[in-house]
Amino acid sequence: MPNDKDQPGTPPTARREFLKSAGLFTVTAAGLAGGLEALTRRPGAGSAEAQGTAFVRPARPLGPYDTKEAVTPWEQATTYNNFYEFGTDKGDPARMAASLKPRPWTVKIDGEVKKPQTVDIDTLQGWFPLEDRIYRMRCVEGWSMVMPWLGFPLASLIRRIEPTSKAKYVQFTALYDPKQFPGQRGNVLDWPYVEGLRLDEALHPLTLLAVGLDGRVLPNQNGAPLRLVVPWKYGFKNIKSIVKITLTEQQPKTTWALAAPDEYGFYANVNPAVPHPRWSQATERRIGELGRRATLPFNGYADQVAGLYKGMDLRKNF
Ligand code: MTE
């Protein structure tokens, strides 16, 4: 990202955020499969008015995929965002979010699959039980959050659409519509935003397609109505507002690697040992905290995912 504002040496912002968040924290990670579905099927759901509509849920015990770390307060997770389709400032997505209409919405599934199809988002999310997952998210810019996603494993969708034997990668394409996305009226990135994963990464049980945040409909600024979450990779892999999922034989192009190939790679695994050309990746600023904390290899998910990269030079495949 061209934005270095989050590099070390910005204590006033950190302090302000800490003060904002102090006393606000509650763990509300619980969710019920079907609850969100019911919510999103309401007329007008996903609209600006429906965004952030809370519903009461019983507490649930943390699951095997959840981090125990403190969840980033909703206020911060939904107002400090990267979503260049709305603008390049962290506050632009929340300010401009109402221009995106996440219903009706379809997702096209094509490429190397036995069951290509175009499916309505409510039908798609109704295929799978929704799961809560509290994941760390580490942005390549050097800040991080803890996000309580609601979604389903991408693996469940891939198995349902049946990859052909040629499928080696998955490409994701975000919506292109300059009427809904003011940022697309300029050329700050090549539109639409595209991302990709190797098929084994896509099938990993940690890899999620999120439709909600903290038990609520995914706010537009966080990537409504469908957004990828791959917690061991830098945040830019987590493409928002997906309209197409394509299984491919060749490694797909990805937006940030196209924009600055020396700075952003296809893999983008969180790696404190490999600095970004313009800053260190050894530490991060957790939004809502003072100071910086150490960044962990694979963002703390090494036990689960390091095996995917056995024998690979992660300095070259950054
Ligand atoms: N997806 C799209 N379509 N457009 C974007 O600009 N930004 C990425 C990613 N997904 C981006 C995107 C980056 S750089 C980050 S760090 C995360 O979204 C931020 O997610 P958040 O705003 O929900 O924290």
Coordinates of C-alpha atoms and ligand atoms in Angstrom, one line a residue:
M1 CA 0.0 0.0 0.0
P2 CA 1.3 3.4 -0.7
N3 CA 0.1 4.6 2.7
D4 CA 2.9 4.7 5.3
K5 CA 0.9 6.5 7.9
D6 CA 0.8 3.4 10.0
Q7 CA 4.5 3.0 10.2
P8 CA 6.3 3.4 13.5
G9 CA 6.3 7.0 14.8
T10 CA 2.5 7.8 14.9
P11 CA 1.8 7.8 18.6
P12 CA -1.0 10.4 18.6
T13 CA -3.2 8.3 16.4
A14 CA -2.6 5.2 18.5
R15 CA -3.4 7.2 21.6
R16 CA -6.6 8.5 20.2
E17 CA -7.7 5.1 19.2
F18 CA -6.9 3.7 22.6
L19 CA -8.9 6.3 24.3
K20 CA -11.8 5.7 21.9
S21 CA -11.8 2.0 22.6
A22 CA -11.2 2.2 26.4
G23 CA -14.1 0.7 28.3
L24 CA -15.9 -0.3 25.1
F25 CA -14.8 -3.8 24.9
T26 CA -17.2 -6.7 25.1
V27 CA -16.8 -10.2 23.8
T28 CA -19.8 -10.9 21.6
A29 CA -18.4 -13.7 19.5
A30 CA -21.4 -16.0 19.8
G31 CA -23.6 -16.7 16.8
L32 CA -26.2 -19.2 15.7
A33 CA -26.2 -20.8 12.3
G34 CA -29.2 -19.4 10.5
G35 CA -29.5 -16.3 12.6
L36 CA -27.7 -14.2 10.0
E37 CA -29.5 -15.9 7.2
A38 CA -32.8 -15.0 8.7
L39 CA -31.6 -11.4 9.2
T40 CA -30.3 -11.0 5.6
R41 CA -33.6 -12.4 4.2
R42 CA -35.5 -9.5 5.7
P43 CA -36.6 -7.0 3.1
G44 CA -34.0 -4.2 3.0
A45 CA -31.4 -6.2 4.8
G46 CA -27.9 -5.1 3.7
S47 CA -29.1 -1.6 3.2
A48 CA -27.5 1.2 5.1
E49 CA -30.3 1.1 7.7
A50 CA -30.0 -2.6 8.2
Q51 CA -26.3 -2.5 8.7
G52 CA -25.1 -3.1 12.2
T53 CA -28.5 -4.4 13.3
A54 CA -27.7 -6.4 16.4
F55 CA -29.5 -9.4 17.6
V56 CA -29.2 -11.2 20.9
R57 CA -27.3 -14.4 21.0
P58 CA -26.3 -16.8 23.7
A59 CA -22.6 -16.9 24.5
R60 CA -20.7 -19.8 22.9
P61 CA -17.5 -21.4 24.0
L62 CA -14.5 -20.5 21.9
G63 CA -13.8 -23.0 19.1
P64 CA -10.6 -24.6 17.9
Y65 CA -10.1 -21.9 15.3
D66 CA -10.6 -18.9 17.5
T67 CA -8.0 -16.7 19.0
K68 CA -8.5 -15.9 22.6
E69 CA -7.1 -12.4 22.1
A70 CA -9.4 -9.4 22.7
V71 CA -11.7 -8.7 19.8
T72 CA -11.3 -5.2 18.1
P73 CA -14.2 -3.0 19.0
W74 CA -16.9 -2.8 16.3
E75 CA -16.6 0.9 16.1
Q76 CA -13.0 0.6 15.0
A77 CA -13.3 -2.5 12.8
T78 CA -16.0 -0.7 10.8
T79 CA -14.5 2.8 10.5
Y80 CA -10.8 2.1 9.9
N81 CA -10.8 0.2 6.6
N82 CA -9.0 -0.4 3.4
F83 CA -11.4 -0.6 0.5
Y84 CA -10.0 1.5 -2.4
E85 CA -13.2 1.2 -4.4
F86 CA -14.5 3.8 -1.9
G87 CA -11.4 5.8 -1.6
T88 CA -7.8 5.6 -0.2
D89 CA -8.4 7.1 3.2
K90 CA -9.1 4.7 6.1
G91 CA -12.4 6.6 6.8
D92 CA -13.6 6.7 3.2
P93 CA -15.2 3.2 3.2
A94 CA -17.4 3.9 6.2
R95 CA -18.3 7.4 4.9
M96 CA -19.2 6.2 1.4
A97 CA -20.5 2.7 2.2
A98 CA -24.2 3.5 1.5
S99 CA -23.5 3.8 -2.2
L100 CA -23.0 0.0 -2.4
K101 CA -26.1 -2.2 -2.8
P102 CA -25.3 -5.7 -1.5
R103 CA -28.8 -7.1 -2.4
P104 CA -29.7 -8.4 -4.9
W105 CA -26.3 -9.9 -5.6
T106 CA -25.1 -12.9 -7.6
V107 CA -21.8 -14.8 -7.6
K108 CA -20.6 -16.4 -10.8
I109 CA -18.7 -19.6 -10.4
D110 CA -16.8 -20.7 -13.4
G111 CA -13.6 -22.1 -14.9
E112 CA -12.3 -25.5 -14.0
V113 CA -15.4 -26.8 -12.2
K114 CA -17.9 -29.5 -13.1
K115 CA -20.9 -27.4 -11.9
P116 CA -20.4 -23.8 -13.2
Q117 CA -23.3 -21.6 -12.2
T118 CA -24.4 -18.1 -11.2
V119 CA -26.0 -18.1 -7.7
D120 CA -27.9 -15.6 -5.6
I121 CA -26.0 -14.6 -2.5
D122 CA -28.8 -15.7 -0.1
T123 CA -29.1 -19.1 -1.8
L124 CA -25.3 -19.5 -1.6
Q125 CA -25.0 -18.7 2.1
G126 CA -28.0 -20.9 2.7
W127 CA -26.1 -23.9 1.4
F128 CA -23.8 -24.0 4.4
P129 CA -24.1 -23.7 8.2
L130 CA -22.6 -20.4 9.3
E131 CA -19.7 -20.5 11.7
D132 CA -18.1 -17.9 14.0
R133 CA -14.4 -17.5 13.7
I134 CA -12.4 -15.0 15.7
Y135 CA -9.2 -14.4 13.6
R136 CA -6.3 -12.1 13.8
M137 CA -5.9 -9.9 10.7
R138 CA -2.5 -8.3 9.9
C139 CA -2.4 -5.6 7.2
V140 CA 0.8 -5.4 5.2
E141 CA 0.9 -1.7 6.3
G142 CA 1.8 -2.8 9.8
W143 CA -1.5 -2.7 11.8
S144 CA -3.7 -5.5 13.0
M145 CA -7.1 -6.3 14.4
V146 CA -9.0 -9.2 15.8
M147 CA -12.1 -9.8 13.9
P148 CA -15.1 -12.0 14.8
W149 CA -16.2 -13.2 11.3
L150 CA -19.3 -15.2 10.5
G151 CA -19.1 -17.3 7.4
F152 CA -18.5 -20.7 5.9
P153 CA -15.3 -22.5 4.8
L154 CA -14.4 -21.9 1.2
A155 CA -13.6 -25.6 1.0
S156 CA -17.3 -26.4 1.4
L157 CA -18.2 -24.3 -1.6
I158 CA -15.3 -25.7 -3.7
R159 CA -16.3 -29.3 -2.9
R160 CA -19.9 -28.5 -3.9
I161 CA -19.0 -27.1 -7.3
E162 CA -16.5 -30.0 -7.9
P163 CA -13.2 -28.8 -9.3
T164 CA -12.0 -30.6 -12.5
S165 CA -8.6 -32.4 -12.4
K166 CA -7.1 -29.3 -14.1
A167 CA -8.0 -26.9 -11.2
K168 CA -4.9 -25.6 -9.4
Y169 CA -5.8 -22.1 -8.3
V170 CA -8.8 -20.1 -7.3
Q171 CA -9.3 -16.5 -8.6
F172 CA -11.7 -14.1 -7.0
T173 CA -13.1 -11.0 -8.7
A174 CA -14.7 -8.1 -6.9
L175 CA -17.6 -6.0 -8.2
Y176 CA -16.8 -3.4 -10.9
D177 CA -19.4 -0.6 -10.8
P178 CA -18.2 3.0 -10.7
K179 CA -21.8 4.1 -9.9
Q180 CA -21.6 2.2 -6.6
F181 CA -17.9 2.5 -6.0
P182 CA -16.7 6.2 -6.3
G183 CA -13.1 5.1 -6.1
Q184 CA -13.4 3.2 -9.4
R185 CA -14.0 6.5 -11.2
G186 CA -10.2 7.0 -10.8
N187 CA -7.2 4.8 -11.7
V188 CA -5.6 4.3 -8.3
L189 CA -5.7 0.5 -9.0
D190 CA -6.5 -1.6 -12.0
W191 CA -10.3 -2.4 -11.5
P192 CA -11.9 -4.8 -10.7
Y193 CA -9.9 -5.8 -7.6
V194 CA -8.7 -9.4 -8.1
E195 CA -7.1 -11.9 -5.8
G196 CA -6.1 -15.6 -5.8
L197 CA -5.1 -18.6 -3.8
R198 CA -3.5 -21.9 -4.6
L199 CA -6.2 -24.7 -4.5
D200 CA -4.7 -26.3 -1.3
E201 CA -4.7 -22.9 0.4
A202 CA -8.3 -22.4 -0.7
L203 CA -9.2 -25.8 0.8
H204 CA -7.5 -25.2 4.1
P205 CA -10.1 -25.3 7.0
L206 CA -9.0 -21.8 8.2
T207 CA -10.0 -20.2 4.8
L208 CA -13.4 -18.6 5.1
L209 CA -15.9 -16.8 3.0
A210 CA -17.4 -14.3 5.4
V211 CA -21.0 -12.9 5.2
G212 CA -21.1 -11.4 8.7
L213 CA -19.1 -9.7 11.3
D214 CA -19.8 -10.1 15.0
G215 CA -23.0 -11.9 14.3
R216 CA -24.4 -9.1 12.2
V217 CA -24.7 -8.7 8.4
L218 CA -21.3 -7.8 7.0
P219 CA -21.1 -4.0 6.8
N220 CA -20.6 -2.6 3.3
Q221 CA -17.2 -1.1 4.3
N222 CA -16.0 -4.6 5.4
G223 CA -16.8 -6.2 2.0
A224 CA -20.5 -7.0 1.9
P225 CA -22.1 -9.2 0.9
L226 CA -19.2 -11.8 0.5
R227 CA -15.6 -11.4 1.4
L228 CA -12.6 -13.8 1.6
V229 CA -10.7 -14.2 4.9
V230 CA -7.3 -16.0 4.9
P231 CA -5.9 -15.2 8.4
W232 CA -2.3 -16.2 7.8
K233 CA -1.9 -13.9 4.9
Y234 CA -1.6 -10.1 4.7
G235 CA -5.0 -8.4 4.7
F236 CA -4.9 -7.4 1.0
K237 CA -5.6 -11.1 0.1
N238 CA -9.0 -10.8 1.8
I239 CA -10.9 -9.5 -1.2
K240 CA -14.2 -7.8 -0.5
S241 CA -17.5 -7.7 -2.4
I242 CA -16.8 -10.8 -4.5
V243 CA -18.9 -11.3 -7.7
K244 CA -16.9 -14.2 -9.3
I245 CA -15.0 -17.2 -8.2
T246 CA -13.0 -18.9 -11.0
L247 CA -11.0 -22.1 -10.7
T248 CA -7.9 -22.0 -13.0
E249 CA -5.0 -24.0 -14.1
Q250 CA -2.6 -21.1 -14.1
Q251 CA -1.7 -18.8 -11.2
P252 CA -4.1 -15.9 -11.3
K253 CA -3.1 -12.2 -11.5
T254 CA -3.7 -10.3 -8.2
T255 CA -4.3 -6.6 -7.8
W256 CA -1.4 -5.6 -5.6
A257 CA 1.1 -7.7 -7.3
L258 CA 0.1 -6.1 -10.6
A259 CA 0.3 -2.6 -9.0
A260 CA 3.7 -3.0 -7.4
P261 CA 5.3 -6.5 -8.1
D262 CA 8.5 -5.7 -6.1
E263 CA 6.4 -4.9 -3.0
Y264 CA 3.5 -7.4 -3.0
G265 CA 3.6 -11.0 -4.1
F266 CA 1.1 -13.7 -4.8
Y267 CA 1.6 -15.6 -1.6
A268 CA 1.6 -12.6 0.9
N269 CA 2.1 -14.9 3.9
V270 CA 2.6 -12.8 7.0
N271 CA 6.3 -13.0 7.6
P272 CA 8.2 -10.9 10.2
A273 CA 11.5 -12.0 8.7
V274 CA 10.9 -10.5 5.3
P275 CA 10.7 -6.7 5.3
H276 CA 8.5 -4.8 2.9
P277 CA 11.0 -2.8 0.7
R278 CA 9.9 0.4 2.5
W279 CA 9.4 -0.8 6.1
S280 CA 10.0 -3.6 8.5
Q281 CA 7.4 -6.3 9.1
A282 CA 8.8 -7.4 12.4
T283 CA 6.2 -5.6 14.5
E284 CA 2.6 -4.4 14.2
R285 CA 0.3 -1.9 15.8
R286 CA -2.8 -3.6 17.2
I287 CA -5.7 -1.2 16.6
G288 CA -6.9 0.0 20.1
E289 CA -3.6 -0.7 21.8
L290 CA -0.6 1.5 22.7
G291 CA 2.8 0.6 21.4
R292 CA 3.7 -2.2 19.0
R293 CA 3.7 -6.0 19.4
A294 CA 5.8 -8.6 17.6
T295 CA 4.4 -10.0 14.3
L296 CA 4.3 -13.8 14.3
P297 CA 5.2 -16.0 11.4
F298 CA 2.0 -16.8 9.4
N299 CA 0.3 -14.4 11.7
G300 CA 0.4 -17.0 14.5
Y301 CA -1.1 -19.8 12.4
A302 CA 2.2 -21.5 11.6
D303 CA 1.2 -24.8 13.3
Q304 CA -1.8 -25.1 11.0
V305 CA -0.4 -23.8 7.7
A306 CA 3.4 -23.9 7.5
G307 CA 3.2 -27.4 6.0
L308 CA 1.5 -25.9 2.9
Y309 CA 4.9 -24.2 2.0
K310 CA 7.3 -27.0 2.8
G311 CA 10.4 -26.8 0.5
M312 CA 9.4 -23.3 -0.8
D313 CA 11.7 -20.3 -0.5
L314 CA 9.4 -17.9 1.3
R315 CA 11.8 -14.9 0.6
K316 CA 11.4 -15.5 -3.2
N317 CA 7.7 -16.5 -2.9
F318 CA 6.7 -13.5 -0.8
Ligands
MTE1 N1 -10.9 -5.8 -1.2 C1 -11.3 -4.9 -2.2 N2 -12.2 -5.3 -3.1 N3 -10.7 -3.7 -2.3 C2 -9.7 -3.3 -1.4 O1 -9.2 -2.2 -1.5 N4 -8.4 -3.9 0.5 C3 -7.7 -5.0 1.2 C4 -8.7 -6.1 1.7 N5 -9.7 -6.3 0.7 C5 -9.3 -4.2 -0.4 C6 -10.0 -5.4 -0.3 C7 -6.8 -4.6 2.3 S1 -5.4 -3.8 1.9 C8 -7.1 -4.9 3.6 S2 -5.9 -4.7 4.8 C9 -8.4 -5.5 4.0 O2 -9.3 -5.6 2.9 C10 -9.0 -4.6 5.0 O3 -10.2 -5.2 5.6 P1 -11.1 -4.4 6.6 O4 -11.3 -3.0 6.1 O5 -12.3 -5.2 6.8 O6 -10.3 -4.4 7.9

